XYZ file of C-alpha atoms in Angstrom:
85
model
C 64.226 5.213 38.326
C 61.738 5.212 35.880
C 57.985 5.095 36.607
C 55.099 6.320 34.312
C 51.891 6.692 36.243
C 48.368 6.884 34.460
C 45.441 7.978 36.239
C 42.920 5.774 34.759
C 40.060 7.841 36.141
C 41.016 10.692 34.271
C 41.866 8.930 30.942
C 39.411 9.278 28.311
C 41.167 6.989 25.922
C 41.798 9.468 23.067
C 45.283 7.299 22.384
C 47.017 10.649 22.108
C 50.025 9.109 24.781
C 50.007 6.314 22.642
C 50.016 7.810 19.196
C 52.920 10.328 20.100
C 55.103 7.686 22.008
C 57.954 6.867 19.329
C 58.757 3.430 21.486
C 56.053 0.580 21.471
C 55.944 0.669 25.200
C 52.181 2.240 25.620
C 49.335 0.559 24.282
C 45.551 -0.117 24.691
C 44.473 -3.234 27.030
C 41.204 -4.073 25.081
C 40.129 -6.386 27.888
C 40.187 -3.578 30.057
C 39.413 -1.016 28.352
C 42.336 0.907 29.425
C 45.705 2.327 28.280
C 48.594 0.109 29.728
C 52.168 0.184 29.728
C 53.664 -2.911 28.007
C 57.240 -2.691 28.357
C 58.855 0.088 30.476
C 62.237 -0.860 29.526
C 61.324 0.180 25.960
C 60.628 3.928 27.100
C 62.887 6.303 25.924
C 61.922 9.039 28.392
C 60.935 11.527 26.174
C 57.735 12.551 27.774
C 55.677 12.690 24.693
C 53.002 10.619 26.291
C 52.737 13.153 29.181
C 53.417 16.172 26.979
C 50.453 15.029 24.424
C 47.838 14.047 26.867
C 45.035 16.498 26.979
C 43.639 15.097 30.601
C 47.284 15.222 32.210
C 46.698 12.186 33.479
C 49.899 10.409 32.791
C 53.307 11.266 34.613
C 56.775 10.113 33.754
C 59.163 9.920 36.995
C 62.424 9.621 35.850
C 65.362 9.753 38.785
C 68.428 10.675 36.507
C 70.473 10.768 39.371
C 69.278 7.448 40.545
C 69.977 6.150 37.143
C 73.360 7.397 36.854
C 74.388 6.207 40.004
C 73.323 2.584 38.787
C 74.787 2.668 35.364
C 78.025 3.671 36.973
C 77.815 0.451 39.122
C 77.248 -1.778 35.993
C 80.165 -0.024 34.255
C 83.846 -0.966 34.478
C 86.496 2.060 34.739
C 88.931 1.891 32.158
C 91.617 4.514 32.267
C 92.335 6.086 28.550
C 95.167 4.352 26.510
C 98.350 6.353 25.880
C 99.111 6.746 22.377
C 102.151 5.035 20.704
C 103.404 7.900 18.724
């Protein structure tokens, strides 16, 4: 469904991806000195990180069809109610 791939070899740790992200899902891993995905569930799929990366080392891969299919399986269909007029 959703995957964010980071090419750490190309990353120059400028932080544009982290600064442009409206959700706290990206951050610096101080121990490894790399940009890391902290919580993918918080990702809004806005692709700001991918757009603002000057080195093109982030790819946001979101399969909308898979997400829709999975969501349909979680939601039970309820027909609309008739108005009582």
